[in-house]
Tab-separated table of C-alpha atoms and ligand atoms in Angstrom:
chain	number	residue	atom	x	y	z
A	1276	MET	CA	21.409	-24.377	-14.793
A	1277	GLY	CA	19.027	-21.759	-14.402
A	1278	ALA	CA	17.497	-20.387	-11.049
A	1279	LYS	CA	13.698	-20.482	-8.584
A	1280	LEU	CA	12.809	-18.263	-7.002
A	1281	LEU	CA	12.674	-21.113	-3.144
A	1282	GLY	CA	11.251	-18.529	-1.285
A	1283	ILE	CA	8.888	-15.946	-1.836
A	1284	GLY	CA	7.800	-13.315	0.825
A	1285	SER	CA	5.415	-10.202	1.215
A	1286	TYR	CA	4.560	-6.350	3.532
A	1287	LEU	CA	2.482	-4.021	3.666
A	1288	PRO	CA	1.944	-1.173	6.221
A	1289	GLU	CA	-1.103	-2.147	8.611
A	1290	LYS	CA	-2.982	1.588	7.704
A	1291	ILE	CA	-5.033	1.239	4.769
A	1292	LEU	CA	-6.132	4.213	2.714
A	1293	THR	CA	-9.893	4.749	1.260
A	1294	ASN	CA	-11.739	5.749	-2.101
A	1295	LYS	CA	-14.078	7.523	1.015
A	1296	ASP	CA	-11.145	9.348	2.864
A	1297	LEU	CA	-9.645	10.869	-0.556
A	1298	GLU	CA	-13.022	11.182	-1.013
A	1299	LYS	CA	-12.290	14.335	1.804
A	1300	MET	CA	-9.129	15.065	0.926
A	1301	VAL	CA	-9.139	16.146	-2.879
A	1302	ASP	CA	-11.982	16.415	-5.248
A	1303	THR	CA	-12.435	12.932	-5.927
A	1304	SER	CA	-15.184	9.926	-5.757
A	1305	ASP	CA	-15.195	6.643	-4.633
A	1306	GLU	CA	-17.464	5.653	-8.302
A	1307	TRP	CA	-14.880	7.282	-10.115
A	1308	ILE	CA	-12.043	5.757	-8.689
A	1309	THR	CA	-13.702	2.574	-9.419
A	1310	THR	CA	-15.034	2.663	-12.473
A	1311	ARG	CA	-11.517	3.986	-13.477
A	1312	THR	CA	-9.068	2.105	-12.124
A	1313	GLY	CA	-10.602	-0.859	-10.259
A	1314	ILE	CA	-8.503	0.926	-6.615
A	1315	LYS	CA	-10.810	0.225	-3.895
A	1316	GLU	CA	-8.256	1.029	-1.289
A	1317	ARG	CA	-4.616	1.208	-0.587
A	1318	ARG	CA	-1.687	1.057	1.953
A	1319	VAL	CA	0.387	3.465	3.317
A	1320	SER	CA	3.415	3.281	5.512
A	1321	SER	CA	3.401	5.178	8.814
A	1322	PRO	CA	5.773	8.198	9.187
A	1323	SER	CA	8.454	6.718	10.738
A	1324	GLN	CA	8.496	3.552	7.894
A	1325	ALA	CA	10.479	3.805	4.617
A	1326	SER	CA	11.432	1.683	2.288
A	1327	SER	CA	13.910	-0.385	3.867
A	1328	ASP	CA	11.840	-1.076	6.837
A	1329	LEU	CA	8.756	-2.527	4.588
A	1330	GLY	CA	11.827	-4.314	1.987
A	1331	TYR	CA	12.647	-5.933	5.561
A	1332	GLN	CA	9.897	-7.794	6.912
A	1333	ALA	CA	8.938	-8.810	3.486
A	1334	SER	CA	12.907	-10.608	3.529
A	1335	LEU	CA	12.040	-11.916	6.642
A	1336	LYS	CA	9.017	-14.183	4.786
A	1337	ALA	CA	10.572	-14.725	1.688
A	1338	ILE	CA	14.562	-16.018	4.503
A	1339	GLU	CA	11.258	-18.165	6.153
A	1340	ASN	CA	10.223	-19.326	3.587
A	1341	ALA	CA	12.660	-20.236	1.414
A	1342	GLY	CA	13.506	-22.218	4.257
A	1343	ILE	CA	17.525	-21.367	4.197
A	1344	VAL	CA	20.180	-19.589	7.212
A	1345	LYS	CA	20.434	-15.950	5.697
A	1346	GLU	CA	23.694	-16.584	6.113
A	1347	SER	CA	23.507	-18.054	2.315
A	1348	ILE	CA	22.895	-14.900	1.310
A	1349	GLU	CA	25.250	-14.172	-0.973
A	1350	MET	CA	23.985	-10.249	-2.366
A	1351	ILE	CA	21.283	-7.876	-1.993
A	1352	ILE	CA	19.094	-6.795	-4.915
A	1353	THR	CA	16.577	-3.399	-4.401
A	1354	ALA	CA	14.547	-2.374	-6.707
A	1355	THR	CA	12.768	1.299	-5.504
A	1356	ILE	CA	12.550	3.989	-6.760
A	1357	THR	CA	11.516	5.649	-3.118
A	1358	PRO	CA	14.904	4.418	-1.435
A	1359	ASP	CA	15.607	5.477	1.541
A	1360	MET	CA	18.370	8.862	0.653
A	1361	PHE	CA	19.790	8.561	-1.777
A	1362	PHE	CA	22.959	7.195	-0.393
A	1363	PRO	CA	23.213	4.627	0.868
A	1364	SER	CA	21.609	2.415	-0.953
A	1365	THR	CA	18.709	1.233	0.648
A	1366	ALA	CA	20.207	-2.715	-0.780
A	1367	CYS	CA	23.041	-1.769	1.589
A	1368	ILE	CA	20.714	-0.585	5.059
A	1369	ILE	CA	18.303	-4.111	4.431
A	1370	GLN	CA	21.804	-6.091	5.098
A	1371	GLU	CA	22.518	-4.567	7.874
A	1372	LYS	CA	18.614	-4.627	9.388
A	1373	LEU	CA	18.962	-8.114	8.556
A	1374	GLY	CA	22.485	-8.468	10.247
A	1375	LEU	CA	24.305	-9.313	7.381
A	1376	ASP	CA	27.664	-7.793	6.311
A	1377	ASN	CA	30.063	-8.114	3.311
A	1378	ILE	CA	27.839	-9.510	0.539
A	1379	PRO	CA	27.180	-7.250	-2.684
A	1380	CYS	CA	24.950	-4.985	-2.111
A	1381	PHE	CA	22.835	-2.457	-4.121
A	1382	ASP	CA	19.448	-0.574	-5.562
A	1383	LEU	CA	17.885	-0.817	-8.692
A	1384	SER	CA	15.182	2.092	-10.635
A	1385	SER	CA	13.471	0.702	-12.783
A	1386	ALA	CA	10.697	1.978	-11.391
A	1387	CYS	CA	7.019	-0.669	-10.866
A	1388	ALA	CA	9.588	-2.820	-13.522
A	1389	GLY	CA	11.867	-3.324	-10.926
A	1390	PHE	CA	11.029	-6.321	-9.271
A	1391	ILE	CA	10.979	-8.586	-12.496
A	1392	TYR	CA	14.892	-6.449	-13.839
A	1393	GLY	CA	15.552	-8.173	-9.957
A	1394	LEU	CA	14.690	-11.554	-10.813
A	1395	GLU	CA	16.190	-11.692	-14.511
A	1396	ILE	CA	19.832	-9.933	-12.858
A	1397	ALA	CA	20.114	-12.567	-9.723
A	1398	ARG	CA	18.866	-15.074	-12.311
A	1399	SER	CA	22.071	-14.102	-14.634
A	1400	PHE	CA	24.615	-13.747	-12.042
A	1401	ILE	CA	24.031	-17.171	-10.578
A	1402	ASP	CA	24.129	-18.627	-14.476
A	1403	SER	CA	26.741	-17.412	-14.633
A	1404	GLY	CA	28.072	-19.654	-11.332
A	1405	LYS	CA	29.073	-16.640	-9.566
A	1406	TYR	CA	26.801	-16.338	-7.060
A	1407	SER	CA	24.679	-18.880	-5.417
A	1408	THR	CA	21.984	-17.867	-3.350
A	1409	ILE	CA	20.523	-14.483	-4.362
A	1410	LEU	CA	17.794	-11.775	-1.744
A	1411	VAL	CA	15.575	-9.671	-4.251
A	1412	ILE	CA	13.937	-7.202	-3.133
A	1413	ALA	CA	11.367	-5.154	-4.321
A	1414	THR	CA	10.053	-1.956	-2.579
A	1415	ASP	CA	8.082	1.330	-3.145
A	1416	CYS	CA	6.857	3.849	-0.492
A	1417	MET	CA	4.765	5.731	-3.134
A	1418	SER	CA	3.292	8.072	-0.413
A	1419	LYS	CA	5.909	9.533	0.139
A	1420	VAL	CA	6.405	11.386	-3.319
A	1421	THR	CA	2.729	11.321	-4.224
A	1422	ASP	CA	1.073	14.818	-4.148
A	1423	TYR	CA	-2.100	14.527	-2.533
A	1424	THR	CA	-3.747	17.535	-3.466
A	1425	ASP	CA	-3.273	16.014	-7.105
A	1426	ARG	CA	-6.296	13.972	-8.068
A	1427	SER	CA	-5.709	12.134	-11.047
A	1428	THR	CA	-2.640	10.913	-8.719
A	1429	CYS	CA	-3.225	10.414	-5.416
A	1430	ILE	CA	-6.519	8.258	-5.675
A	1431	LEU	CA	-3.253	5.697	-7.157
A	1432	LEU	CA	-0.482	5.601	-5.897
A	1433	GLY	CA	0.456	2.629	-2.509
A	1434	ASP	CA	2.561	1.497	-0.477
A	1435	GLY	CA	4.248	-1.907	-0.468
A	1436	SER	CA	6.929	-4.656	-0.858
A	1437	ALA	CA	8.061	-7.874	-1.848
A	1438	ALA	CA	11.016	-10.533	-1.920
A	1439	ALA	CA	12.329	-13.475	-3.587
A	1440	VAL	CA	15.460	-15.937	-2.613
A	1441	VAL	CA	16.730	-16.518	-5.956
A	1442	GLY	CA	18.902	-19.605	-5.772
A	1443	LYS	CA	20.480	-23.109	-8.835
A	1444	SER	CA	17.480	-24.753	-10.360
A	1445	LYS	CA	19.131	-28.027	-11.106
A	1446	ASP	CA	15.916	-29.427	-12.920
A	1447	ASP	CA	13.407	-27.739	-15.520
A	1448	ILE	CA	12.728	-25.323	-12.893
A	1449	GLY	CA	12.632	-21.728	-12.239
A	1450	ILE	CA	12.622	-18.817	-14.125
A	1451	LEU	CA	12.455	-20.072	-17.709
A	1452	ASP	CA	12.614	-16.640	-19.192
A	1453	SER	CA	12.246	-13.350	-19.414
A	1454	TYR	CA	12.163	-9.631	-21.338
A	1455	LEU	CA	13.466	-6.847	-20.755
A	1456	GLY	CA	12.985	-3.060	-22.254
A	1457	ALA	CA	13.302	0.317	-21.539
A	1458	SER	CA	12.637	3.705	-23.589
A	1459	GLY	CA	13.857	6.956	-22.005
A	1460	LYS	CA	11.765	9.023	-24.943
A	1461	TYR	CA	9.148	9.123	-22.295
A	1462	ALA	CA	11.133	9.995	-18.617
A	1463	ARG	CA	8.475	13.123	-18.642
A	1464	LEU	CA	5.560	11.760	-19.401
A	1465	LEU	CA	6.173	9.979	-15.703
A	1466	TYR	CA	8.720	11.335	-13.789
A	1467	MET	CA	9.759	12.994	-10.232
A	1468	PRO	CA	11.377	16.865	-11.014
A	1469	ALA	CA	13.034	17.384	-7.873
A	1470	GLY	CA	15.862	16.776	-5.647
A	1471	GLY	CA	18.124	15.196	-7.877
A	1472	SER	CA	21.339	16.357	-9.291
A	1473	ARG	CA	18.656	19.126	-11.666
A	1474	GLN	CA	17.019	19.899	-9.716
A	1475	PRO	CA	18.387	19.856	-5.860
A	1476	ALA	CA	15.889	20.969	-3.356
A	1477	SER	CA	15.623	24.319	-2.763
A	1478	ILE	CA	13.003	26.362	-1.130
A	1479	GLU	CA	11.352	27.341	-5.252
A	1480	THR	CA	11.641	23.303	-5.677
A	1481	VAL	CA	9.340	22.348	-3.011
A	1482	THR	CA	6.519	25.662	-2.945
A	1483	GLN	CA	5.812	24.601	-6.156
A	1484	ARG	CA	5.363	19.967	-5.557
A	1485	LEU	CA	8.338	18.985	-7.177
A	1486	HIS	CA	9.576	16.795	-5.052
A	1487	TYR	CA	6.461	14.510	-6.409
A	1488	MET	CA	5.523	12.224	-8.508
A	1489	LYS	CA	3.934	14.742	-12.089
A	1490	MET	CA	2.767	12.385	-14.782
A	1491	GLU	CA	0.319	12.668	-18.081
A	1492	GLY	CA	-1.993	9.564	-17.437
A	1493	SER	CA	-3.523	9.443	-20.775
A	1494	ALA	CA	-0.875	8.661	-22.367
A	1495	VAL	CA	1.312	6.607	-20.062
A	1496	TYR	CA	-2.525	3.579	-20.045
A	1497	LYS	CA	-2.201	3.945	-23.532
A	1498	VAL	CA	1.958	3.629	-23.873
A	1499	ALA	CA	1.535	0.267	-20.748
A	1500	VAL	CA	-0.871	-1.563	-22.482
A	1501	THR	CA	0.960	-2.252	-25.597
A	1502	SER	CA	4.640	-2.131	-24.112
A	1503	MET	CA	2.999	-5.379	-21.231
A	1504	VAL	CA	1.291	-6.797	-24.346
A	1505	ASP	CA	4.819	-6.709	-27.057
A	1506	ALA	CA	6.480	-7.947	-23.950
A	1507	VAL	CA	4.144	-10.311	-23.053
A	1508	ASN	CA	4.833	-11.955	-26.997
A	1509	VAL	CA	7.589	-11.471	-27.065
A	1510	VAL	CA	9.267	-13.511	-23.844
A	1511	LEU	CA	6.745	-16.639	-25.056
A	1512	LYS	CA	8.055	-16.404	-28.243
A	1513	LYS	CA	11.735	-16.425	-25.762
A	1514	ALA	CA	10.698	-19.849	-23.893
A	1515	GLY	CA	9.036	-21.064	-26.961
A	1516	LEU	CA	5.235	-20.912	-24.713
A	1517	SER	CA	2.190	-20.256	-26.438
A	1518	LYS	CA	-0.548	-18.290	-23.430
A	1519	ASP	CA	-2.196	-21.141	-23.674
A	1520	ASP	CA	0.724	-22.937	-21.370
A	1521	ILE	CA	0.483	-19.809	-18.536
A	1522	SER	CA	-1.895	-20.910	-15.392
A	1523	LEU	CA	-1.954	-17.329	-14.979
A	1524	PHE	CA	-0.312	-14.048	-15.480
A	1525	ILE	CA	0.238	-11.768	-12.889
A	1526	PRO	CA	-0.157	-7.785	-15.134
A	1527	HIS	CA	1.176	-4.632	-13.292
A	1528	GLN	CA	-1.153	-3.615	-11.405
A	1529	ALA	CA	-1.537	-0.739	-12.392
A	1530	ASN	CA	-5.211	-0.103	-13.591
A	1531	LEU	CA	-8.078	-2.418	-13.673
A	1532	ARG	CA	-8.836	-0.944	-17.647
A	1533	ILE	CA	-5.126	-1.272	-18.578
A	1534	ILE	CA	-5.419	-4.961	-17.670
A	1535	GLN	CA	-8.634	-5.877	-18.422
A	1536	ALA	CA	-6.898	-4.281	-22.340
A	1537	ILE	CA	-3.629	-6.323	-22.491
A	1538	GLY	CA	-6.444	-10.040	-22.031
A	1539	LYS	CA	-8.218	-8.567	-24.307
A	1540	THR	CA	-5.517	-7.872	-26.421
A	1541	LEU	CA	-3.839	-11.093	-25.637
A	1542	ASP	CA	-7.056	-13.184	-25.770
A	1543	VAL	CA	-6.972	-14.309	-22.371
A	1544	PRO	CA	-9.838	-14.535	-19.614
A	1545	MET	CA	-9.295	-12.488	-16.952
A	1546	GLU	CA	-10.236	-15.802	-15.108
A	1547	LYS	CA	-6.712	-16.048	-16.342
A	1548	ILE	CA	-5.369	-13.001	-14.468
A	1549	PHE	CA	-4.396	-11.363	-11.226
A	1550	VAL	CA	-5.582	-8.941	-9.841
A	1551	ASN	CA	-5.764	-7.521	-6.103
A	1552	ILE	CA	-5.904	-3.258	-7.287
A	1553	GLU	CA	-8.467	-2.923	-4.812
A	1554	LYS	CA	-6.833	-4.396	-1.876
A	1555	TYR	CA	-3.488	-1.687	-2.621
A	1556	GLY	CA	-3.763	0.078	-5.824
A	1557	ASN	CA	-0.323	1.158	-7.179
A	1558	MET	CA	2.693	-0.272	-5.460
A	1559	SER	CA	5.468	0.781	-8.326
A	1560	ALA	CA	8.032	-2.588	-7.905
A	1561	ALA	CA	6.316	-4.488	-5.433
A	1562	SER	CA	3.095	-5.241	-6.929
A	1563	VAL	CA	4.168	-7.991	-9.450
A	1564	GLY	CA	6.021	-9.589	-6.842
A	1565	VAL	CA	3.222	-9.520	-3.963
A	1566	ALA	CA	0.634	-10.365	-6.919
A	1567	PHE	CA	2.766	-12.933	-7.253
A	1568	ASP	CA	3.382	-13.782	-3.685
A	1569	GLU	CA	-0.824	-13.759	-2.870
A	1570	ALA	CA	-1.529	-15.861	-5.573
A	1571	ILE	CA	1.068	-19.193	-3.916
A	1572	ARG	CA	-0.964	-18.175	-0.597
A	1573	ASN	CA	-4.668	-18.003	-2.284
A	1574	GLU	CA	-3.543	-21.272	-3.910
A	1575	LYS	CA	-3.797	-19.840	-7.200
A	1576	ILE	CA	-1.016	-21.112	-8.816
A	1577	LYS	CA	0.887	-24.139	-7.417
A	1578	ASN	CA	4.192	-26.620	-8.284
A	1579	GLY	CA	4.478	-27.377	-11.925
A	1580	ASP	CA	2.288	-24.723	-13.282
A	1581	THR	CA	3.779	-22.019	-15.852
A	1582	ILE	CA	3.182	-18.321	-13.858
A	1583	CYS	CA	3.694	-15.024	-16.934
A	1584	MET	CA	3.944	-12.321	-14.595
A	1585	VAL	CA	4.711	-8.481	-16.971
A	1586	SER	CA	5.357	-5.442	-16.085
A	1587	PHE	CA	5.585	-2.036	-17.355
A	1588	GLY	CA	7.357	2.263	-14.953
A	1589	SER	CA	8.130	4.734	-15.451
A	1590	GLY	CA	11.691	5.746	-18.091
A	1591	PHE	CA	9.741	4.214	-19.534
A	1592	THR	CA	10.648	0.402	-18.590
A	1593	TRP	CA	8.675	-2.955	-19.259
A	1594	ALA	CA	9.365	-5.970	-18.570
A	1595	SER	CA	8.310	-9.537	-18.209
A	1596	ASN	CA	9.176	-13.576	-16.999
A	1597	ILE	CA	7.949	-16.894	-17.253
A	1598	ILE	CA	8.404	-18.949	-15.010
A	1599	LYS	CA	7.439	-23.104	-13.563
A	1600	LEU	CA	6.889	-23.345	-10.577
B	2229	COA	N1	-11.709	12.129	-9.507
B	2229	COA	C1	-12.853	12.624	-9.908
B	2229	COA	N2	-12.424	13.547	-11.728
B	2229	COA	C2	-10.835	13.052	-12.299
B	2229	COA	C3	-9.376	12.418	-11.452
B	2229	COA	C4	-9.965	11.559	-10.007
B	2229	COA	N3	-9.366	11.748	-9.427
B	2229	COA	N4	-8.639	12.742	-11.780
B	2229	COA	C5	-8.893	13.037	-13.019
B	2229	COA	N5	-10.014	13.228	-13.160
B	2229	COA	C6	-10.898	14.617	-14.040
B	2229	COA	C7	-10.152	14.910	-15.057
B	2229	COA	O1	-9.866	15.705	-14.837
B	2229	COA	C8	-10.588	15.004	-16.358
B	2229	COA	O2	-11.370	15.936	-16.405
B	2229	COA	P1	-11.919	17.028	-17.165
B	2229	COA	O3	-12.607	16.041	-19.142
B	2229	COA	O4	-12.940	17.621	-16.718
B	2229	COA	O5	-10.624	17.385	-17.602
B	2229	COA	C9	-11.705	13.743	-16.267
B	2229	COA	O6	-11.789	13.082	-15.146
B	2229	COA	C10	-10.342	12.877	-17.000
B	2229	COA	O7	-9.271	12.614	-17.367
B	2229	COA	P2	-8.616	11.056	-17.976
B	2229	COA	O8	-7.434	12.408	-17.479
B	2229	COA	O9	-8.851	11.609	-19.267
B	2229	COA	O10	-9.154	9.808	-16.982
B	2229	COA	P3	-8.683	8.461	-17.620
B	2229	COA	O11	-9.824	8.266	-18.098
B	2229	COA	O12	-7.230	8.692	-18.232
B	2229	COA	O13	-7.628	8.217	-16.079
B	2229	COA	C11	-6.366	7.328	-14.832
B	2229	COA	C12	-7.314	8.950	-15.419
B	2229	COA	C13	-4.929	9.200	-14.467
B	2229	COA	C14	-6.952	6.185	-13.882
B	2229	COA	C15	-5.557	6.679	-16.252
B	2229	COA	O14	-5.463	7.752	-17.377
B	2229	COA	C16	-4.882	6.072	-16.402
B	2229	COA	O15	-4.955	4.748	-14.881
B	2229	COA	N6	-2.933	6.316	-16.264
B	2229	COA	C17	-2.357	5.137	-16.501
B	2229	COA	C18	-1.762	5.541	-14.878
B	2229	COA	C19	-0.438	4.769	-15.090
B	2229	COA	O16	-0.705	3.480	-14.364
B	2229	COA	N7	0.755	5.004	-14.954
B	2229	COA	C20	1.659	3.803	-14.110
B	2229	COA	C21	2.115	3.334	-14.883
B	2229	COA	S1	3.175	2.389	-13.794
């Protein structure tokens, strides 16, 4: 027995923040951002919207797409690094919004690799035979941890969410294989220093802007390319497939140049690599989920196709999987 995606959905907040808008906020230009990142605009949640609100909307769409009654969901896993609050988990908050009760709910902190981590955890629970229908949500409001005075990070990030209902597969379709990795030695290249138990919130931490994401961009860039190339090669080998068996690669949308470098290193043409970064920027865990949902809705992939998802993020974490539709 295996696991497959019974349904998928995504949700993006309405407000659009363009490169032109950013030109008025920091010393940057549409030309610089477009050339260095491929990003033209990103979505930003409203002051009253939190990650659970986005995740809830994506969940409704995934449940509808799966054609199941929500009561058949037996577990909720939420991948987020921007939870509504430290506790309770954002998964519990979404459970309540969905009107469900008395099923296990937990959050998963694997940054941009969170959706693929979540799918693999769901697959493992389903493979164990203990659960048969699991809701996996990837939701992040990166705008809430972005320093809009820091031009090196604020141009990159956006908000969004994706959700998938994962269920049993009795045939050869579904998640064929996955690969998860992490390396904590890189933790301080991409992190949010304060607000946790290491540096609890204080007047000083707020004044020093330590509740915002900090990043060593060029160092992250290099490891992102090598890690995602490696993750694709490892998962292909595990599944006994070659890159030519893959109809579409769906990489994390962090920087178009990173995506192009991955394609070049793997010798995969850009036509076989899904890109929507120009519209959304980097939505952390939600990026590959939203991309997967769009690829299906825009008929870039269809039943019978085999896709490869790959992502990379803070930790560092990385993950890849192969899904036959
Ligand atoms: N507008 C204009 N200039 C900017 C700028 C901006 N938004 N951001 C940085 N710069 C400047 C820098 O200050 C630097 O100026 P200097 O040479 O006078 O010091 C110059 O541009 C080059 O900076 P650098 O950091 O070397 O640029 P880069 O080509 O590496 O691009 C990133 C920067 C952030 C776009 C790129 O490193 C990147 O995408 N890294 C990976 C980020 C990522 O994917 N993170 C998430 C992983 S999940």
